[in-house]
Amino acid sequence: MDAPVVRPTGPIELTNPMSVKDLADALSVSHAEVIKELIRNGIFATINQSIDYDTASLVAAELGFETTTERGATERAAAEAAAEQDLVAPGSEEEKSTRPALWEDAAGANLVSRAPVVTIMGHVDHGKTSLLDAIRDTKVAAGERGGITQHIGASEVVHNDKRIVFLDTPGHEAFTAMRARGAQVTDIAIIVVAADDGVMPQTKEAIDHVRAARVPMIVAINKIDKPDAQPDRVKQELADNNVLIEEYGGDVIAVPVSAKQRTGLDDLMEMVLLVADLQDLKADPSRAAIGTIIESKVEKGRGNVATVLIQTGTLKIGDIVSVGRTWGRVRALNNAAGTRIKEAEPASAAEIIGLQDLPEAGDILRVVADEKTARDLAERATAAAGADGRGASSLEEISAQISQSDTKELRVVLKTDVQGSLGAIRHSIERLTNDEVRINIIREGAGDINESDINLASASDAVVIGFNTKLDPGATRSAEATGVDVRLYDVIYKLTDDVTQALSGMLAPKIVEQVEGHAEVRMVIKAGRAGNVAGSYVTDGRIVRGGQARLFRAGQLLAETRITSLKRFKDDVREVATGFECGIGLDLDDIAEGDVIECFQMIAEAQTL
Ligand code: GDP
């Protein structure tokens, strides 16, 4: 794009609708430039034709201008108000009905109150680990303090004689990974925000994840001991992100704390128990145990060791359990303090020894009658996992669900290249909502599509839509592993067409393989544990970092893998074109001189203008 000589500074005001001419004038660019941009977006308009606000602001953003968000802001506020209503109050009937079924298995039986299970999330360095440590140090039940606490993936603290269970993995990755597998163990999320840093990208991610999971949140405003702490700014930023704390007329509790000086921790625990009370958490200790695996590892001398969070029932030594694709007899139990126990009650974490194989985090543990049942269940789970280990997350599958009228909502994670085009794309998509199906944009943001976007989509059965953006390497891996549908567009009408079709439950598959190019291996360099690097020469097309690779020897396909690294001399590069030499990292042992590497990618079809 040629930069106009005089560019307006500051945001540009747009009207709705406005003519192409007026838009060009407002932006101080030529009419041709606006028309060109419109054509790029599949809209053929003449100078005097009117275009709507969304289109105008999209064009403006694409040309590098900031536009006023006035109209956007009003709609945003309305959408936010609607979203606010969507947030269910802890303890409400709706919230209860969406609670994970496991906790509810005990309905109607000998229900007693149980402890809440809490996860701490937030931006890196905001003090998640410090806060957890501080809580543990000050709140671990008397008698257990001072002992070397074994790491089993969860800890228990006692406040006012009431137990609270904390999951030890801070951050939303574990939370979402588990939820993606259908397991939800968290009752309350504590979102930590550093008072000297404010709401940051991972804070927003955490908020999105917690919302999508409909888990009540408490905000811990940490580091208030710091001289540059600005708790009020944090509250304002939370409000900007649609988290309204009580002071601002909302119902989210915020507690100022200092993990370093250990202040505010009692208040925080108080609030956790208050929110837990509202949720009226119950379980039946008298029944056979059901729980979720939160961690597992092989240990020398102990074999397969797994930590299970018991959700209902009581787990006892000698119980026979089915756990995901494996099973076993509980030979020994340890509690969160590392003490040997004979049984584990609901809402407690226990380390179990005696499983045949290593289960995965998120696997469900159930006590069964006998070994035969346990074995059968494990076999069935293995067979089922082989058939299809993942949920519905391609647009086609979700579309099929919609047509069966199960899902009344198309959930979308939306990423665009620049912040400026977000609003316009959002409006274009939301406008497609019809009487039967609602479009719910569960996250939106500018930048590359990252792993967290994929995880959120996977956990929420959402599709990821990218406009003029791409996947980062972590996201590519994660999308492959989870099967989440990622659709990349650079033309708005293709995007809206696809979404319209998905809504009507008639979408045709659109993801296709695209061969990017080939390279010939000239030299193989052992790169230690990280696999091999093939010193190669690109013979046609291009080699793309993050792409997939096929290895051919004498015309025969030997292996399919991923390109783990791509270097020109010592530098990491995004792609290497025909006629250049490069180092291609492959996760393969067997690579030889003369092999041919084919680079390909899975892409959304028909992205041409
Ligand atoms: P995490 O990445 O969120 O787990 O953050 P950490 O717990 O590792 O903390 C990041 C940094 O912030 C460390 O240097 C901590 O010592 C510091 N920190 C954590 N909490 C506080 C606090 O309340 N006050 C101050 N001044 N520093 C803190």
XYZ file of C-alpha atoms and ligand atoms in Angstrom:
637
model
C 0.000 0.000 0.000
C 1.293 3.453 -0.854
C 1.205 5.621 2.209
C -0.880 8.708 1.578
C 1.028 11.937 1.880
C -1.165 13.420 4.551
C -2.597 10.825 6.830
C -5.220 11.831 9.283
C -4.030 11.363 12.811
C -6.175 9.914 15.533
C -9.274 7.787 15.121
C -11.473 8.405 12.121
C -15.186 8.832 12.458
C -17.300 6.688 10.156
C -20.994 6.904 9.506
C -23.379 4.105 8.777
C -23.872 3.739 5.896
C -21.344 5.785 4.008
C -20.385 6.075 0.372
C -17.111 4.772 -0.982
C -16.215 8.329 -1.870
C -16.877 9.615 1.641
C -14.815 6.831 3.126
C -11.886 7.575 0.837
C -12.165 11.251 1.704
C -12.347 10.549 5.420
C -9.218 8.435 5.153
C -7.488 10.815 2.720
C -6.729 7.980 0.335
C -7.636 7.621 -3.322
C -11.010 6.194 -4.323
C -9.155 3.501 -6.210
C -7.428 2.385 -3.062
C -10.714 1.925 -1.224
C -12.270 0.148 -4.183
C -9.248 -2.138 -4.441
C -9.541 -3.046 -0.786
C -13.260 -3.688 -1.198
C -12.611 -5.995 -4.123
C -10.045 -7.838 -2.054
C -12.917 -8.482 0.311
C -15.205 -9.601 -2.465
C -17.294 -6.451 -2.613
C -17.679 -4.734 -5.937
C -18.813 -1.188 -5.320
C -18.701 2.038 -7.298
C -17.618 5.409 -5.946
C -21.125 6.541 -5.090
C -22.350 3.280 -3.705
C -23.007 3.011 0.022
C -21.276 0.507 2.225
C -22.209 -0.307 5.778
C -20.244 0.532 8.891
C -18.700 -2.904 9.311
C -17.374 -2.931 5.797
C -16.128 0.630 6.051
C -14.309 0.039 9.297
C -12.834 -3.172 7.957
C -11.463 -1.380 4.926
C -10.144 1.413 7.112
C -8.429 -1.057 9.415
C -6.914 -2.943 6.498
C -5.532 0.325 5.180
C -3.939 0.911 8.539
C -6.352 3.420 10.067
C -7.879 3.490 13.467
C -11.579 4.227 13.501
C -13.807 5.472 16.250
C -15.308 2.734 18.245
C -18.374 4.743 19.186
C -20.831 2.531 17.469
C -18.746 -0.500 18.191
C -18.589 0.505 21.811
C -22.346 0.781 22.144
C -22.925 -2.592 20.586
C -20.107 -3.991 22.605
C -21.741 -2.766 25.766
C -24.989 -4.414 24.738
C -23.202 -7.635 23.903
C -21.393 -7.474 27.177
C -24.597 -6.905 29.055
C -25.951 -9.979 27.333
C -22.815 -11.927 28.133
C -23.100 -10.795 31.707
C -26.515 -12.393 31.894
C -24.925 -15.455 30.522
C -22.660 -15.706 33.501
C -24.483 -17.937 35.854
C -24.576 -17.261 39.526
C -22.986 -19.917 41.686
C -25.635 -22.025 43.275
C -28.340 -21.037 40.804
C -30.400 -23.772 39.218
C -28.743 -23.156 35.898
C -25.293 -23.341 37.352
C -26.173 -26.570 39.125
C -27.482 -28.041 35.942
C -24.220 -27.349 34.168
C -22.034 -28.736 36.908
C -19.940 -31.695 35.905
C -21.922 -34.856 36.064
C -19.326 -36.637 38.154
C -19.903 -34.505 41.161
C -23.592 -35.097 40.730
C -23.476 -38.853 40.542
C -24.377 -38.870 44.160
C -27.704 -37.089 43.728
C -30.413 -38.424 45.943
C -28.058 -40.431 48.109
C -26.367 -39.678 51.417
C -25.259 -36.240 50.453
C -22.985 -34.304 52.717
C -21.146 -31.022 52.159
C -17.783 -31.353 50.584
C -14.722 -29.138 50.242
C -14.320 -26.889 47.210
C -11.611 -27.573 44.630
C -9.772 -24.455 43.537
C -7.465 -23.687 40.602
C -5.223 -20.635 40.489
C -4.762 -18.959 37.122
C -3.381 -15.740 35.736
C -0.615 -14.105 33.741
C 2.965 -15.312 34.049
C 4.879 -13.727 36.947
C 1.762 -12.327 38.553
C 2.403 -14.595 41.524
C 0.365 -17.766 41.025
C 3.075 -20.011 42.429
C 3.947 -17.597 45.227
C 0.319 -17.306 46.223
C -0.157 -21.057 46.283
C 3.026 -21.460 48.325
C 1.971 -18.746 50.751
C -1.453 -20.304 51.203
C 0.070 -23.721 51.739
C 2.687 -22.494 54.192
C 0.247 -20.603 56.333
C -2.797 -22.758 56.001
C -1.733 -26.380 55.902
C -3.493 -28.260 58.674
C -1.681 -28.202 62.011
C 0.437 -31.270 62.518
C 1.199 -31.574 58.864
C 3.191 -28.400 58.710
C 6.939 -28.654 58.634
C 6.935 -32.064 57.041
C 8.312 -32.280 53.557
C 5.194 -32.043 51.482
C 5.319 -34.477 48.679
C 4.212 -33.169 45.356
C 1.146 -35.089 44.297
C -0.591 -32.461 42.173
C -2.938 -31.077 44.774
C -2.773 -29.636 48.256
C -5.245 -29.290 51.052
C -5.496 -26.383 53.405
C -7.779 -25.763 56.347
C -9.397 -22.444 57.122
C -11.853 -22.049 60.006
C -11.979 -25.828 60.285
C -13.031 -26.181 56.683
C -10.983 -27.922 54.025
C -10.105 -26.351 50.686
C -8.376 -28.342 47.962
C -5.983 -26.554 45.610
C -4.878 -28.039 42.327
C -1.130 -27.527 42.147
C -0.742 -26.813 38.485
C -1.243 -23.123 38.194
C -2.328 -21.715 34.882
C -5.141 -22.528 32.584
C -3.375 -25.085 30.404
C -4.036 -28.014 32.705
C -7.519 -26.761 33.445
C -8.400 -26.556 29.776
C -6.610 -29.719 28.774
C -8.705 -31.601 31.293
C -11.883 -29.902 30.262
C -11.121 -30.766 26.662
C -11.244 -34.385 27.802
C -14.619 -33.859 29.383
C -13.414 -33.680 32.959
C -14.026 -30.677 35.104
C -12.809 -30.795 38.619
C -12.537 -27.143 39.540
C -15.311 -25.517 41.580
C -13.745 -22.089 41.908
C -11.045 -20.305 39.928
C -8.813 -17.715 41.518
C -7.559 -15.292 38.906
C -4.360 -13.640 40.093
C -3.646 -10.152 38.765
C -0.491 -8.303 39.790
C -1.404 -4.837 41.009
C 1.696 -3.346 39.409
C 1.051 -4.876 36.012
C -2.689 -5.104 35.523
C -4.754 -7.277 33.220
C -2.429 -8.938 30.705
C -2.980 -11.350 27.794
C -2.908 -14.499 29.888
C -5.215 -12.888 32.418
C -7.723 -12.454 29.617
C -7.159 -16.012 28.473
C -7.746 -17.296 31.974
C -10.955 -15.279 32.216
C -12.157 -16.721 28.891
C -11.414 -20.265 30.000
C -13.144 -19.863 33.316
C -16.175 -18.290 31.667
C -16.377 -21.001 29.040
C -16.312 -23.572 31.829
C -18.903 -21.615 33.810
C -16.810 -21.805 36.909
C -17.219 -18.962 39.423
C -14.161 -16.782 39.795
C -12.542 -14.772 42.523
C -9.923 -12.178 41.661
C -6.825 -11.962 43.851
C -5.159 -8.608 43.291
C -1.601 -9.558 44.207
C 1.592 -7.640 44.971
C -0.245 -4.829 46.729
C 2.882 -4.392 48.837
C 4.686 -2.906 45.851
C 5.080 0.875 45.794
C 3.811 1.030 42.230
C 0.756 -1.127 42.957
C -2.420 0.301 41.461
C -5.291 -1.904 42.574
C -7.871 0.568 41.248
C -6.371 0.388 37.803
C -6.669 -3.404 37.956
C -10.345 -3.097 38.881
C -10.953 -0.745 35.976
C -9.135 -3.054 33.568
C -11.165 -5.975 34.831
C -14.319 -3.969 34.141
C -13.004 -3.235 30.649
C -12.783 -6.978 30.222
C -16.291 -7.520 31.419
C -15.356 -8.759 34.861
C -17.358 -6.512 37.148
C -16.264 -6.683 40.726
C -18.639 -5.829 43.556
C -17.373 -2.247 43.886
C -18.318 -1.710 40.268
C -21.791 -3.112 40.717
C -20.910 -6.621 39.616
C -20.793 -9.850 41.555
C -17.183 -10.911 41.192
C -15.288 -10.791 44.459
C -11.859 -9.169 44.405
C -9.427 -9.557 47.290
C -6.215 -7.538 47.635
C -3.332 -9.783 48.706
C 0.405 -9.922 48.939
C 1.853 -13.371 48.471
C 5.200 -11.958 49.521
C 4.086 -10.387 52.791
C 1.374 -12.992 53.249
C -1.369 -10.463 53.746
C -4.974 -10.851 52.689
C -4.729 -14.646 52.620
C -7.341 -15.122 55.343
C -9.736 -12.866 53.432
C -9.101 -14.803 50.278
C -9.803 -18.136 52.003
C -12.911 -16.609 53.554
C -14.181 -15.655 50.111
C -13.386 -19.078 48.667
C -15.488 -20.650 51.387
C -18.256 -18.115 50.837
C -18.445 -18.844 47.117
C -18.264 -22.559 47.916
C -21.213 -22.179 50.307
C -23.243 -20.504 47.590
C -22.524 -23.418 45.321
C -23.779 -25.845 47.937
C -21.212 -28.491 47.042
C -22.192 -32.008 48.016
C -21.048 -35.575 47.589
C -21.929 -39.016 48.909
C -19.089 -40.583 50.901
C -20.957 -43.849 51.349
C -20.920 -44.929 47.733
C -18.230 -46.470 45.519
C -15.690 -43.826 44.592
C -15.559 -41.870 41.358
C -12.803 -39.390 40.618
C -10.613 -37.756 38.020
C -6.894 -38.340 37.480
C -5.000 -35.086 37.814
C -1.452 -36.378 37.506
C 0.441 -39.574 36.805
C 4.027 -40.741 36.604
C 6.187 -43.845 36.763
C 8.387 -43.925 39.840
C 11.335 -46.126 40.560
C 10.383 -48.780 43.036
C 6.747 -47.707 43.134
C 5.623 -48.284 39.585
C 2.653 -46.413 38.188
C 1.707 -43.611 40.514
C -1.371 -41.502 39.852
C -3.105 -38.750 41.758
C -6.860 -38.932 41.731
C -9.214 -36.255 42.913
C -12.089 -38.119 44.494
C -15.346 -36.508 43.486
C -17.851 -38.702 45.172
C -17.692 -41.838 47.270
C -14.765 -43.053 49.322
C -11.781 -44.798 47.784
C -10.274 -47.576 49.915
C -7.205 -49.744 49.793
C -8.088 -52.976 47.992
C -10.695 -51.354 45.747
C -10.648 -52.456 42.130
C -10.765 -49.504 39.816
C -11.268 -48.832 36.149
C -9.278 -45.784 35.024
C -9.597 -44.648 31.415
C -7.844 -47.261 29.335
C -6.277 -49.021 32.272
C -7.327 -50.557 35.559
C -5.856 -51.822 38.799
C -6.237 -52.681 42.452
C -5.480 -49.903 44.900
C -2.421 -51.187 46.770
C -1.517 -48.020 48.645
C -2.945 -44.553 49.181
C -1.187 -41.343 50.188
C -2.845 -38.053 50.965
C -1.750 -34.608 49.830
C 0.583 -34.333 52.802
C 2.348 -37.523 51.764
C 0.912 -39.523 54.654
C -0.230 -43.090 54.136
C -3.994 -43.366 54.432
C -6.488 -46.210 54.301
C -9.215 -44.333 52.523
C -9.786 -41.078 50.656
C -13.010 -39.125 51.059
C -14.846 -36.969 48.496
C -13.036 -33.794 47.420
C -9.670 -35.055 48.485
C -6.652 -35.801 46.389
C -4.936 -39.119 46.862
C -1.972 -40.762 45.289
C -2.726 -44.319 44.283
C -0.371 -47.165 43.565
C -1.408 -50.352 41.838
C -2.523 -49.401 38.335
C -1.528 -51.656 35.445
C -0.641 -48.754 33.194
C -0.133 -45.039 33.393
C -3.468 -43.204 33.085
C -3.764 -39.737 31.583
C -4.760 -36.562 33.359
C -8.493 -36.219 32.887
C -9.161 -39.994 32.942
C -12.090 -40.983 35.100
C -11.546 -43.455 37.913
C -14.415 -45.668 39.042
C -14.516 -48.378 41.633
C -15.948 -51.522 40.053
C -17.128 -54.875 41.334
C -14.356 -57.155 40.165
C -11.265 -57.549 38.019
C -13.170 -58.835 35.047
C -15.350 -55.722 34.887
C -12.301 -53.504 35.261
C -10.497 -55.296 32.451
C -13.545 -55.155 30.160
C -13.960 -51.447 30.719
C -10.307 -50.794 30.001
C -10.502 -52.798 26.774
C -13.607 -51.006 25.665
C -12.052 -47.629 26.392
C -8.956 -48.578 24.429
C -11.019 -49.663 21.445
C -13.116 -46.514 21.567
C -10.042 -44.320 21.801
C -8.629 -46.016 18.738
C -11.791 -45.312 16.797
C -11.964 -41.664 17.613
C -10.172 -40.143 20.522
C -11.636 -36.733 20.206
C -14.848 -34.799 20.415
C -16.693 -32.955 17.729
C -14.595 -29.985 16.834
C -14.541 -29.667 13.092
C -16.932 -27.195 11.612
C -18.592 -30.065 9.739
C -19.139 -32.065 12.891
C -20.409 -29.072 14.766
C -22.545 -28.228 11.784
C -23.932 -31.758 11.834
C -24.740 -31.336 15.495
C -26.524 -28.125 14.688
C -28.581 -29.799 12.007
C -29.589 -32.444 14.526
C -30.606 -29.430 16.556
C -28.657 -30.510 19.612
C -26.368 -27.557 19.582
C -28.128 -24.271 19.471
C -24.956 -22.347 19.420
C -21.959 -22.037 17.147
C -19.008 -21.161 19.331
C -16.195 -19.243 17.736
C -12.688 -18.225 18.738
C -11.906 -15.252 16.517
C -8.447 -13.900 15.719
C -7.590 -11.103 13.330
C -4.320 -9.504 12.294
C -5.073 -6.084 13.676
C -7.245 -4.955 16.544
C -8.998 -2.528 14.222
C -10.634 -5.184 12.092
C -11.876 -7.253 15.048
C -15.067 -5.291 15.589
C -16.004 -5.373 11.951
C -15.425 -9.105 11.602
C -17.253 -9.763 14.833
C -20.271 -7.843 13.618
C -20.205 -9.609 10.271
C -20.254 -12.964 12.031
C -22.696 -12.106 14.772
C -25.084 -10.712 12.226
C -25.519 -14.238 10.886
C -27.178 -15.414 14.077
C -30.648 -16.613 13.197
C -33.712 -17.679 15.138
C -32.466 -21.187 15.672
C -28.754 -20.878 16.114
C -26.848 -18.321 18.059
C -23.261 -17.392 17.362
C -21.215 -17.109 20.482
C -17.759 -15.590 20.142
C -16.068 -16.988 23.208
C -12.775 -15.266 22.562
C -11.545 -12.612 20.226
C -8.204 -10.962 19.838
C -5.568 -9.688 17.480
C -2.434 -11.616 16.580
C -1.433 -15.134 15.654
C -3.628 -18.034 16.620
C -1.867 -19.619 19.602
C -2.059 -22.850 21.541
C -4.330 -21.384 24.136
C -6.856 -20.431 21.439
C -6.843 -24.031 20.214
C -7.192 -25.429 23.709
C -10.096 -23.163 24.487
C -11.781 -24.162 21.228
C -11.150 -27.823 21.888
C -12.550 -27.621 25.385
C -15.598 -25.719 24.235
C -16.351 -27.490 20.945
C -15.678 -24.244 19.149
C -14.151 -23.483 15.775
C -11.252 -21.110 15.364
C -11.630 -18.460 12.719
C -8.614 -16.429 11.673
C -8.822 -13.394 9.457
C -5.541 -12.310 7.842
C -3.686 -14.203 10.525
C -1.949 -17.530 10.914
C -1.218 -20.284 13.385
C 1.932 -20.172 15.467
C 3.871 -23.471 15.669
C 2.412 -24.441 19.037
C -1.083 -23.886 17.701
C -0.381 -25.998 14.618
C 0.723 -28.905 16.791
C -2.165 -28.497 19.131
C -4.697 -28.245 16.290
C -3.373 -31.482 14.830
C -3.515 -33.224 18.168
C -6.990 -32.069 19.105
C -8.562 -31.978 15.662
C -9.916 -28.501 16.253
C -11.121 -26.886 13.068
C -9.119 -23.813 12.207
C -10.304 -21.730 9.298
C -8.148 -19.027 7.844
C -9.597 -16.352 5.634
C -8.413 -13.239 3.955
C -11.690 -12.465 2.283
C -14.635 -11.536 4.424
C -17.392 -12.925 2.239
C -15.796 -16.403 2.200
C -15.765 -16.327 5.948
C -19.391 -15.284 6.220
C -20.370 -17.827 3.548
C -18.798 -20.649 5.503
C -20.350 -19.586 8.760
C -23.738 -19.195 7.097
C -23.446 -22.700 5.713
C -22.316 -24.094 9.032
C -25.350 -22.506 10.618
C -27.678 -24.121 8.178
C -26.015 -27.439 8.875
C -24.902 -27.993 5.311
C -21.255 -27.274 5.302
C -19.028 -29.104 2.840
C -15.512 -30.041 3.910
C -13.085 -27.313 3.095
C -9.774 -28.296 4.646
C -7.369 -29.583 2.045
C -3.767 -30.597 1.869
C -1.447 -28.261 0.031
C 2.014 -29.397 -1.020
C 4.369 -26.485 -0.463
C 7.539 -27.796 -2.025
C 10.391 -30.305 -2.011
C 13.949 -30.376 -0.809
C 16.761 -32.800 -1.409
C 18.826 -33.977 1.548
C 22.522 -33.261 1.024
C 23.883 -33.981 4.479
C 22.511 -35.375 7.732
C 23.486 -33.787 11.007
C 22.735 -35.602 14.244
C 21.168 -33.106 16.581
C 21.294 -35.213 19.723
C 18.013 -35.913 21.411
C 16.151 -33.356 19.332
C 16.177 -35.637 16.282
C 18.057 -34.976 13.074
C 18.700 -31.954 10.965
C 18.757 -32.528 7.237
C 21.069 -30.130 5.414
C 18.947 -29.737 2.300
C 18.521 -27.902 -0.962
C 15.045 -26.671 -1.923
C 14.337 -27.986 -5.418
C 10.857 -26.566 -5.904
C 8.257 -24.530 -4.074
C 9.170 -23.692 -0.507
C 9.771 -25.305 2.845
C 7.709 -23.821 5.661
C 8.458 -23.922 9.360
C 5.686 -25.603 11.289
C 4.623 -27.456 8.150
C 4.293 -31.211 7.881
C 6.793 -33.371 6.043
C 6.962 -36.611 4.129
C 10.274 -38.345 3.636
C 10.818 -40.197 0.353
C 13.719 -42.506 -0.450
C 14.092 -43.672 -4.042
C 10.539 -42.563 -4.673
C 9.138 -44.571 -1.753
C 7.370 -42.899 1.148
C 9.288 -43.673 4.335
C 7.715 -41.518 6.974
C 5.406 -38.669 7.739
C 6.361 -36.182 10.420
C 6.517 -32.530 11.288
C 9.161 -29.965 10.479
C 10.435 -29.158 13.932
C 12.899 -26.453 12.928
C 14.001 -24.544 9.867
C 17.277 -22.678 9.665
C 19.285 -20.705 7.156
C 22.852 -20.801 8.462
C 22.342 -20.216 12.179
C 19.069 -18.304 11.963
C 15.571 -19.622 12.446
C 13.499 -18.729 9.402
C 9.822 -19.010 8.546
C 10.335 -20.366 5.075
C 13.009 -21.142 2.522
C 12.404 -20.746 -1.204
C 13.541 -22.737 -4.253
C 17.259 -22.666 -4.928
C 18.356 -22.127 -1.334
C 20.048 -24.388 1.153
C 18.668 -24.850 4.623
C 18.657 -27.053 7.692
C 15.373 -28.894 8.149
C 14.809 -30.415 11.571
C 12.758 -33.610 11.494
C 11.652 -35.820 14.326
C 13.081 -38.890 12.591
C 16.073 -41.147 13.114
C 16.358 -42.560 9.656
C 17.306 -39.825 7.197
C 19.900 -40.361 4.493
C 21.647 -38.346 1.832
C 19.594 -38.252 -1.346
C 16.224 -38.491 0.469
C 13.532 -36.085 -0.641
C 11.547 -34.078 1.877
C 8.097 -32.998 0.807
C 6.629 -30.128 2.792
C 2.839 -29.817 2.992
C 0.222 -28.015 5.043
C -3.455 -28.495 5.762
C -5.228 -25.341 4.717
C -8.696 -23.970 4.262
C -9.514 -24.346 0.604
C -10.167 -21.567 -1.889
C -8.448 -18.714 -0.232
C -7.875 -16.982 -3.550
C -9.273 -13.554 -4.193
P 3.801 -17.043 38.520
O 4.566 -17.068 37.236
O 2.455 -16.412 38.339
O 3.713 -18.369 39.204
O 4.574 -16.021 39.469
P 5.580 -16.314 40.669
O 4.847 -16.813 41.855
O 6.717 -17.112 40.178
O 6.047 -14.828 41.016
C 6.703 -14.015 40.068
C 7.556 -13.003 40.778
O 6.773 -12.087 41.518
C 8.531 -13.631 41.768
O 9.751 -12.940 41.695
C 7.861 -13.395 43.109
O 8.783 -13.293 44.140
C 7.166 -12.068 42.884
N 5.973 -11.934 43.718
C 4.959 -12.804 43.827
N 4.023 -12.335 44.672
C 4.468 -11.139 45.129
C 3.946 -10.160 46.040
O 2.878 -10.296 46.630
N 4.676 -9.036 46.209
C 5.868 -8.841 45.595
N 6.514 -7.710 45.831
N 6.391 -9.749 44.738
C 5.709 -10.873 44.510
